[in-house]
Amino acid sequence: MDAIGSGVIILFNAPEQTRSRDTQHRYRHDSNFYYLSGFSEPDSIMLLVAGAKSKTILFCREKNPELELWDGIRTGPKKAAEIHGFDEAYPINQFHKKLPNIIKNKKIFFDMGIHNVWDETIMNAVRAIHAKSKRENEAPDSICDIKDIIYEMRLIKDSHELNIMRRAAEISSNAHKRAMLYVRPGLYEYQVEAEILHEFNKNGCQAPAYTSVVASGKNSCILHYIENNDQLKNGELLLIDAGCELESYASDITRTFPIGKHYSPPQKDIYELVLGAQIAAIDCISEGVSYEQPHLTAIRTLSQGFIDLGLCKGSVDSIVENKDYLDFYMHGTGHWLGMDVHDVGAYKIKNNSRKFKNGMVLTVEPGCYIRPKKEIPEHFWNIGIRIEDDIVVSPSGPEVITSNTPKTINEIEDMRKIAHEI
Ligand code: GLY
Ligand code: MN
Ligand code: MN
């Protein structure tokens, strides 16, 4: 409310999503709504009235014993106001009637252009005010997007948020370790996915933060592979990109390990290269450094490796300049991490890459993906490797909150040796 000075912020919670016919996906609140309220029920709307007579208002579902018998407890307006700190709360069916009065003559801020029904609700309220006050125009004279204001707040995590993210990272890390100890040739990718989800759920995670990628062999070169239905073959690699969501915060880890006990020499070459790029990229993260620095560091390290391995020709400068590295490394080196796996917050300010601040959380995830091509030595074909960790920008440097996940070749081969002995 301080950030807007005066006016009214209107935030809608996410709609429920049908899975098929009359069954619903498990409810996931809107991240902005939850960030400002901690309230996670569908059919809820909050109004934050800023300025001299400031107040906070929640509209939510009424108690309904019969429906609660089927679909679970509804908090109800009175209790929701107490628990979540709203000054006033009303049944959701009073929202349309009360809205015009609350917003008249006030600037409106809302999450514009996300759902038709949110946009329409605001414009219908404006129309209702016009229709009522023919002589004096009492309608809001400006409607603004609230996104950037909330996104900038969400970008810097406080200690409470960081503690949840550290716990989420630990659970995901344990899930990856579980997979490293479970995998054997002959199993199917979906069986490995099941192990990971088991570890998430067993530890109180409400959901994976995104659909897990369990990609063996050539599938590891498909960046968003989620079919997860191939059989694991000795000699191939398994790339797992999986992270849980805990108390509304995401984690995001990728590891790539051998389905047998050892990396083959060509797999080792590519693995060491990606690992070197990842460590170099992480090492340059600290407050004041530009967001693009880890990416620039990663592409230079990878480009040198591509030259050394005979995958690219020319100098590092020319490979970077001509973007030749894109043949093998075609995605960014990371993203903000928070309530959403690809979290909110601008990457650039006035066209310049922004600078890191303490409390920001990001992933660092370079990779190398080699599709079959006649100019490329065959022993590199179908090797896809990504290594991804979650980093908090902190006063003491980059804090790798996923660091308990085995990462060096020795650490991983030790795990794989144990797995084959179990
Ligand atoms: N798991 C999604 C990503 O790494 O961006
Ligand atoms: Mn990621
Ligand atoms: Mn990932």
Coordinates of C-alpha atoms and ligand atoms in Angstrom, one line a residue:
M1 CA 0.0 0.0 0.0
D2 CA 2.9 2.3 0.7
A3 CA 4.3 1.5 -2.7
I4 CA 1.1 2.9 -4.5
G5 CA 0.6 5.8 -2.2
S6 CA -3.1 6.1 -2.8
G7 CA -5.6 4.0 -4.7
V8 CA -6.9 0.5 -4.4
I9 CA -5.1 -2.8 -5.2
I10 CA -7.4 -5.5 -6.3
L11 CA -6.0 -9.0 -6.4
F12 CA -7.9 -12.1 -7.5
N13 CA -6.9 -15.6 -6.4
A14 CA -6.3 -18.2 -9.1
P15 CA -9.3 -20.0 -10.6
E16 CA -9.7 -23.8 -10.0
Q17 CA -8.5 -25.9 -13.0
T18 CA -10.6 -28.7 -14.3
R19 CA -8.6 -31.9 -14.9
S20 CA -11.3 -33.8 -16.7
R21 CA -15.1 -33.5 -16.7
D22 CA -15.9 -33.0 -13.0
T23 CA -12.5 -33.6 -11.4
Q24 CA -10.2 -30.7 -10.5
H25 CA -6.5 -30.4 -10.3
R26 CA -5.3 -29.9 -6.7
Y27 CA -5.8 -26.2 -6.0
R28 CA -2.7 -23.9 -6.4
H29 CA -3.2 -20.3 -5.3
D30 CA -2.0 -17.3 -7.3
S31 CA 1.5 -16.5 -6.2
N32 CA 1.0 -12.8 -5.8
F33 CA -2.2 -13.4 -3.8
Y34 CA -0.5 -15.8 -1.5
Y35 CA 2.5 -13.6 -1.1
L36 CA 0.4 -10.7 0.2
S37 CA -2.1 -12.7 2.2
G38 CA -1.1 -16.3 3.0
F39 CA -4.7 -17.2 2.0
S40 CA -5.1 -20.2 -0.3
E41 CA -8.7 -20.8 -1.2
P42 CA -10.3 -20.4 -4.6
D43 CA -13.0 -17.7 -5.1
S44 CA -11.2 -15.2 -3.1
I45 CA -10.4 -11.5 -3.9
M46 CA -8.5 -9.0 -1.8
L47 CA -8.8 -5.2 -1.8
L48 CA -6.0 -3.1 -0.3
V49 CA -7.2 0.5 0.0
A50 CA -4.2 2.8 0.4
G51 CA -4.1 6.4 1.5
A52 CA -5.6 8.3 4.4
K53 CA -8.4 5.8 5.2
S54 CA -6.4 2.7 4.4
K55 CA -7.9 -0.7 5.0
T56 CA -7.6 -4.3 3.8
I57 CA -10.6 -6.3 2.7
L58 CA -11.0 -10.0 1.9
F59 CA -13.9 -11.5 -0.1
C60 CA -14.0 -15.3 0.2
R61 CA -16.3 -18.3 0.3
E62 CA -18.8 -18.5 3.1
K63 CA -19.0 -21.5 5.4
N64 CA -21.2 -24.2 3.9
P65 CA -21.4 -27.4 6.0
E66 CA -22.9 -29.4 3.1
L67 CA -20.2 -28.5 0.5
E68 CA -17.5 -28.7 3.1
L69 CA -18.5 -32.4 3.6
W70 CA -17.6 -33.0 0.0
D71 CA -14.7 -30.7 -0.8
G72 CA -13.1 -29.7 2.5
I73 CA -13.2 -27.0 5.1
R74 CA -13.8 -23.3 4.0
T75 CA -12.3 -20.8 6.4
G76 CA -15.2 -18.4 6.0
P77 CA -14.8 -14.6 6.0
K78 CA -14.8 -14.0 9.8
K79 CA -12.0 -16.5 10.6
A80 CA -10.1 -15.7 7.5
A81 CA -9.9 -12.0 8.5
E82 CA -8.6 -13.0 11.9
I83 CA -6.0 -15.5 10.7
H84 CA -4.7 -13.5 7.7
G85 CA -4.9 -10.0 9.1
F86 CA -7.6 -8.3 7.1
D87 CA -9.6 -5.4 8.5
E88 CA -12.8 -6.5 6.9
A89 CA -14.0 -9.7 5.2
Y90 CA -17.2 -10.5 3.4
P91 CA -18.7 -13.4 1.4
I92 CA -17.5 -13.5 -2.1
N93 CA -21.0 -13.1 -3.5
Q94 CA -21.1 -9.6 -2.1
F95 CA -18.0 -8.5 -4.1
H96 CA -19.7 -7.2 -7.2
K97 CA -22.2 -5.2 -5.2
K98 CA -19.6 -3.6 -2.9
L99 CA -16.8 -3.0 -5.4
P100 CA -18.1 0.1 -7.2
N101 CA -18.4 2.0 -3.9
I102 CA -14.9 1.1 -2.8
I103 CA -13.2 2.1 -6.0
K104 CA -15.1 5.2 -7.0
N105 CA -12.8 8.2 -7.6
K106 CA -9.8 6.0 -6.9
K107 CA -6.9 4.8 -9.0
I108 CA -7.0 1.0 -9.5
F109 CA -4.0 -1.4 -9.5
F110 CA -4.5 -5.0 -10.5
D111 CA -2.7 -7.9 -12.2
M112 CA -3.7 -6.9 -15.8
G113 CA -4.0 -9.1 -18.8
I114 CA -3.7 -12.5 -17.0
H115 CA -7.3 -13.8 -16.9
N116 CA -10.2 -12.4 -19.0
V117 CA -12.5 -12.6 -16.0
W118 CA -10.2 -10.4 -13.9
D119 CA -9.9 -7.8 -16.7
E120 CA -13.7 -7.9 -17.3
T121 CA -14.5 -7.6 -13.6
I122 CA -12.6 -4.4 -13.3
M123 CA -14.1 -2.9 -16.4
N124 CA -17.6 -4.0 -15.4
A125 CA -17.2 -2.2 -12.1
V126 CA -16.1 1.0 -13.9
R127 CA -19.2 0.6 -16.2
A128 CA -21.4 0.2 -13.1
I129 CA -20.1 3.5 -11.7
H130 CA -20.6 5.3 -15.0
A131 CA -24.2 4.0 -15.2
K132 CA -25.0 5.2 -11.6
S133 CA -23.4 8.6 -11.6
K134 CA -24.5 10.2 -14.8
R135 CA -23.8 13.8 -13.7
E136 CA -20.5 13.4 -12.0
N137 CA -17.9 11.1 -13.2
E138 CA -16.9 9.1 -10.2
A139 CA -15.2 6.3 -12.1
P140 CA -11.5 5.5 -11.5
D141 CA -9.5 7.7 -14.0
S142 CA -6.6 5.3 -14.2
I143 CA -6.1 1.6 -14.1
C144 CA -2.6 0.5 -13.5
D145 CA -0.7 -2.8 -13.6
I146 CA 0.4 -3.9 -10.1
K147 CA 2.8 -6.6 -11.5
D148 CA 6.1 -4.7 -11.4
I149 CA 5.5 -3.4 -7.8
I150 CA 4.8 -6.9 -6.4
Y151 CA 7.5 -8.6 -8.6
E152 CA 10.2 -6.3 -7.2
M153 CA 9.1 -7.2 -3.7
R154 CA 9.1 -10.9 -4.4
L155 CA 12.5 -10.8 -6.0
I156 CA 14.2 -10.1 -2.7
K157 CA 13.5 -12.9 -0.3
D158 CA 13.5 -12.3 3.5
S159 CA 14.9 -14.7 6.0
H160 CA 11.5 -16.5 6.5
E161 CA 11.3 -17.1 2.7
L162 CA 15.0 -18.2 2.5
N163 CA 14.5 -20.7 5.3
I164 CA 11.6 -22.3 3.4
M165 CA 13.7 -22.3 0.2
R166 CA 16.6 -24.0 2.0
R167 CA 14.3 -26.7 3.3
A168 CA 12.8 -27.2 -0.2
A169 CA 16.3 -27.4 -1.6
E170 CA 17.2 -30.1 1.0
I171 CA 14.2 -32.2 0.1
S172 CA 15.0 -32.0 -3.6
S173 CA 18.6 -32.8 -3.0
N174 CA 17.6 -35.9 -1.1
A175 CA 15.3 -36.9 -3.9
H176 CA 18.2 -36.7 -6.4
K177 CA 20.3 -38.8 -4.0
R178 CA 17.5 -41.3 -3.8
A179 CA 17.4 -41.5 -7.6
M180 CA 21.2 -41.9 -7.8
L181 CA 20.9 -44.9 -5.4
Y182 CA 18.0 -46.4 -7.2
V183 CA 18.8 -46.3 -10.9
R184 CA 19.7 -49.6 -12.7
P185 CA 19.8 -50.6 -16.3
G186 CA 16.4 -52.0 -17.3
L187 CA 14.2 -49.8 -15.1
Y188 CA 12.0 -47.2 -16.8
E189 CA 12.2 -43.4 -16.5
Y190 CA 8.8 -43.2 -14.9
Q191 CA 10.0 -45.5 -12.1
V192 CA 12.7 -43.1 -11.3
E193 CA 10.2 -40.2 -11.4
A194 CA 8.1 -42.2 -8.9
E195 CA 11.1 -42.4 -6.5
I196 CA 11.5 -38.6 -6.7
L197 CA 7.9 -37.8 -6.2
H198 CA 7.8 -40.2 -3.3
E199 CA 10.6 -38.3 -1.6
F200 CA 8.8 -35.0 -2.2
N201 CA 5.5 -36.1 -0.8
K202 CA 6.9 -38.0 2.1
N203 CA 8.5 -34.8 3.3
G204 CA 5.4 -32.7 3.1
C205 CA 5.8 -31.1 -0.3
Q206 CA 2.4 -30.3 -1.8
A207 CA 3.6 -30.8 -5.4
P208 CA 6.6 -30.8 -7.7
A209 CA 7.5 -27.2 -8.6
Y210 CA 7.3 -28.4 -12.3
T211 CA 6.9 -31.7 -14.1
S212 CA 10.1 -33.7 -13.5
V213 CA 12.4 -34.3 -16.4
V214 CA 13.7 -37.9 -16.3
A215 CA 15.6 -38.2 -19.6
S216 CA 17.9 -41.1 -20.5
G217 CA 20.2 -41.4 -23.5
K218 CA 19.1 -39.3 -26.5
N219 CA 16.1 -37.9 -24.5
S220 CA 18.6 -35.9 -22.5
C221 CA 19.1 -33.7 -25.5
I222 CA 15.3 -32.7 -25.4
L223 CA 15.3 -29.7 -23.0
H224 CA 11.7 -30.1 -21.7
Y225 CA 11.4 -33.9 -22.1
I226 CA 8.6 -35.1 -19.8
E227 CA 7.3 -38.3 -21.4
N228 CA 9.5 -40.2 -19.0
N229 CA 8.6 -43.6 -20.5
D230 CA 11.8 -45.0 -22.0
Q231 CA 13.9 -47.9 -20.6
L232 CA 17.3 -47.1 -19.0
K233 CA 20.2 -48.6 -20.8
N234 CA 23.7 -49.4 -19.5
G235 CA 26.3 -47.0 -21.0
E236 CA 23.8 -44.1 -21.3
L237 CA 23.4 -41.1 -19.1
L238 CA 20.3 -40.1 -17.2
L239 CA 19.5 -36.4 -16.9
I240 CA 17.1 -35.6 -14.0
D241 CA 15.7 -32.1 -13.6
A242 CA 13.4 -32.2 -10.6
G243 CA 12.5 -29.9 -7.7
C244 CA 9.7 -29.8 -5.1
E245 CA 7.4 -27.0 -4.1
L246 CA 7.3 -26.6 -0.4
E247 CA 5.0 -24.1 1.3
S248 CA 4.6 -22.3 -2.0
Y249 CA 8.4 -22.0 -2.8
A250 CA 10.1 -23.9 -5.6
S251 CA 13.4 -25.6 -5.8
D252 CA 15.1 -26.6 -9.1
I253 CA 17.9 -29.1 -9.4
T254 CA 19.4 -31.0 -12.3
R255 CA 22.0 -33.8 -12.2
T256 CA 23.2 -36.0 -15.0
F257 CA 24.7 -39.4 -14.0
P258 CA 25.6 -42.7 -15.6
I259 CA 23.0 -45.5 -15.7
G260 CA 25.9 -47.9 -15.3
K261 CA 28.6 -47.4 -12.6
H262 CA 30.9 -45.0 -14.6
Y263 CA 30.9 -42.1 -17.0
S264 CA 32.5 -43.2 -20.3
P265 CA 35.5 -41.1 -21.4
P266 CA 33.6 -38.9 -23.8
Q267 CA 30.8 -38.4 -21.3
K268 CA 33.4 -37.5 -18.7
D269 CA 34.9 -34.9 -21.1
I270 CA 31.5 -33.2 -21.5
Y271 CA 30.6 -33.5 -17.9
E272 CA 33.9 -31.9 -16.7
L273 CA 33.4 -29.1 -19.1
V274 CA 29.8 -28.3 -18.0
L275 CA 30.8 -28.7 -14.3
G276 CA 33.7 -26.2 -14.9
A277 CA 31.4 -23.7 -16.5
Q278 CA 28.8 -24.1 -13.7
I279 CA 31.4 -23.6 -10.9
A280 CA 32.9 -20.6 -12.7
A281 CA 29.4 -19.1 -13.2
I282 CA 28.5 -19.6 -9.5
D283 CA 31.8 -18.2 -8.3
C284 CA 31.1 -14.8 -9.9
I285 CA 27.8 -14.2 -8.1
S286 CA 27.7 -11.5 -5.4
E287 CA 26.0 -8.3 -4.7
G288 CA 26.8 -5.6 -7.2
V289 CA 27.7 -8.0 -10.0
S290 CA 25.6 -7.9 -13.2
Y291 CA 22.9 -10.6 -13.8
E292 CA 24.4 -11.5 -17.1
Q293 CA 27.9 -12.2 -15.7
P294 CA 27.3 -15.9 -14.8
H295 CA 25.9 -16.5 -18.3
L296 CA 28.9 -14.7 -20.0
T297 CA 31.3 -16.7 -17.9
A298 CA 29.5 -20.0 -18.7
I299 CA 29.4 -19.4 -22.4
R300 CA 33.1 -18.5 -22.5
T301 CA 34.1 -21.5 -20.5
L302 CA 31.9 -23.8 -22.6
S303 CA 33.2 -22.2 -25.9
Q304 CA 36.8 -22.9 -24.9
G305 CA 35.8 -26.5 -24.1
F306 CA 34.0 -26.8 -27.5
I307 CA 37.3 -25.8 -29.2
D308 CA 39.4 -28.2 -27.1
L309 CA 37.0 -31.1 -27.9
G310 CA 36.9 -30.3 -31.6
L311 CA 33.2 -29.4 -31.5
C312 CA 33.7 -25.7 -32.6
K313 CA 36.3 -24.0 -34.6
G314 CA 37.9 -20.5 -34.1
S315 CA 38.6 -18.5 -31.0
V316 CA 36.5 -18.1 -27.9
D317 CA 35.8 -14.5 -28.9
S318 CA 34.6 -15.5 -32.4
I319 CA 32.4 -18.4 -31.1
V320 CA 30.8 -16.0 -28.6
E321 CA 30.4 -13.3 -31.1
N322 CA 28.9 -15.5 -33.8
K323 CA 26.9 -17.5 -31.2
D324 CA 28.3 -20.8 -32.5
Y325 CA 28.0 -22.2 -29.0
L326 CA 24.2 -22.2 -29.6
D327 CA 24.6 -25.5 -31.5
F328 CA 25.4 -27.2 -28.1
Y329 CA 24.2 -24.8 -25.5
M330 CA 20.9 -23.1 -26.5
H331 CA 19.4 -21.9 -23.2
G332 CA 20.1 -19.3 -20.6
T333 CA 22.3 -20.0 -17.6
G334 CA 19.6 -19.5 -15.0
H335 CA 16.5 -17.7 -13.8
W336 CA 15.1 -16.2 -10.7
L337 CA 13.7 -18.8 -8.3
G338 CA 10.9 -18.3 -5.7
M339 CA 7.2 -18.9 -5.5
D340 CA 7.3 -19.7 -9.2
V341 CA 10.1 -21.9 -10.6
H342 CA 10.8 -19.3 -13.2
D343 CA 10.2 -16.5 -10.7
V344 CA 9.2 -12.9 -11.2
G345 CA 11.4 -9.9 -11.3
A346 CA 12.9 -7.9 -14.1
Y347 CA 16.3 -9.1 -15.6
K348 CA 17.0 -5.8 -17.1
I349 CA 16.5 -2.2 -15.9
K350 CA 16.3 0.3 -18.7
N351 CA 17.8 -2.2 -21.1
N352 CA 20.8 -2.9 -18.9
S353 CA 21.3 -6.2 -17.1
R354 CA 20.4 -5.5 -13.4
K355 CA 22.9 -6.0 -10.6
F356 CA 22.6 -8.7 -8.0
K357 CA 21.4 -7.8 -4.5
N358 CA 21.5 -9.8 -1.3
G359 CA 18.4 -11.9 -0.9
M360 CA 17.9 -12.7 -4.6
V361 CA 17.7 -16.4 -5.4
L362 CA 18.6 -17.8 -8.8
T363 CA 19.5 -21.0 -10.6
V364 CA 22.8 -21.7 -12.4
E365 CA 22.3 -24.4 -14.9
P366 CA 24.7 -24.6 -17.9
G367 CA 24.5 -27.6 -20.1
C368 CA 25.7 -29.2 -23.3
Y369 CA 23.4 -31.1 -25.7
I370 CA 25.0 -33.0 -28.7
R371 CA 22.6 -34.2 -31.3
P372 CA 23.9 -36.7 -34.0
K373 CA 25.5 -34.9 -36.9
K374 CA 28.0 -36.2 -39.4
E375 CA 30.6 -33.4 -38.6
I376 CA 30.6 -34.4 -34.9
P377 CA 32.6 -37.4 -33.6
E378 CA 30.1 -40.2 -33.1
H379 CA 31.2 -40.9 -29.5
F380 CA 29.7 -37.5 -28.5
W381 CA 26.3 -38.2 -30.1
N382 CA 23.2 -38.1 -27.9
I383 CA 25.1 -36.8 -24.8
G384 CA 23.0 -34.3 -23.0
I385 CA 24.3 -32.9 -19.7
R386 CA 22.9 -30.2 -17.5
I387 CA 24.1 -29.3 -13.9
E388 CA 21.7 -27.0 -12.0
D389 CA 21.9 -25.6 -8.5
D390 CA 20.0 -22.9 -6.6
I391 CA 21.9 -20.0 -5.3
V392 CA 21.1 -17.3 -2.7
V393 CA 23.0 -14.0 -3.2
S394 CA 24.3 -13.3 0.3
P395 CA 26.8 -11.0 2.0
S396 CA 29.2 -13.9 2.4
G397 CA 29.1 -14.7 -1.4
P398 CA 27.0 -17.2 -3.3
E399 CA 25.2 -19.6 -1.0
V400 CA 24.5 -22.9 -2.9
I401 CA 21.4 -24.1 -1.1
T402 CA 21.4 -27.4 -3.1
S403 CA 25.0 -28.2 -2.3
N404 CA 24.2 -31.5 -0.7
T405 CA 23.4 -33.0 -4.1
P406 CA 26.4 -35.0 -5.3
K407 CA 28.0 -33.2 -8.2
T408 CA 31.6 -34.1 -9.0
I409 CA 32.4 -37.2 -11.0
N410 CA 33.9 -38.9 -8.0
E411 CA 30.9 -38.1 -5.7
I412 CA 28.5 -39.3 -8.3
E413 CA 30.4 -42.5 -9.2
D414 CA 30.7 -43.3 -5.5
M415 CA 26.9 -43.1 -5.3
R416 CA 26.5 -45.2 -8.4
K417 CA 28.9 -47.8 -7.0
I418 CA 26.9 -48.1 -3.8
A419 CA 23.7 -48.4 -5.9
H420 CA 25.0 -51.4 -7.8
E421 CA 26.1 -53.0 -4.5
I422 CA 22.7 -52.6 -2.8
Ligands
GLY1 N1 13.2 -27.0 -14.4 C1 13.1 -25.9 -15.2 C2 14.3 -25.1 -15.4 O1 15.3 -25.6 -15.0 O2 14.3 -24.0 -15.8
MN2 MN 16.0 -24.0 -13.8
MN3 MN 15.5 -27.2 -13.7

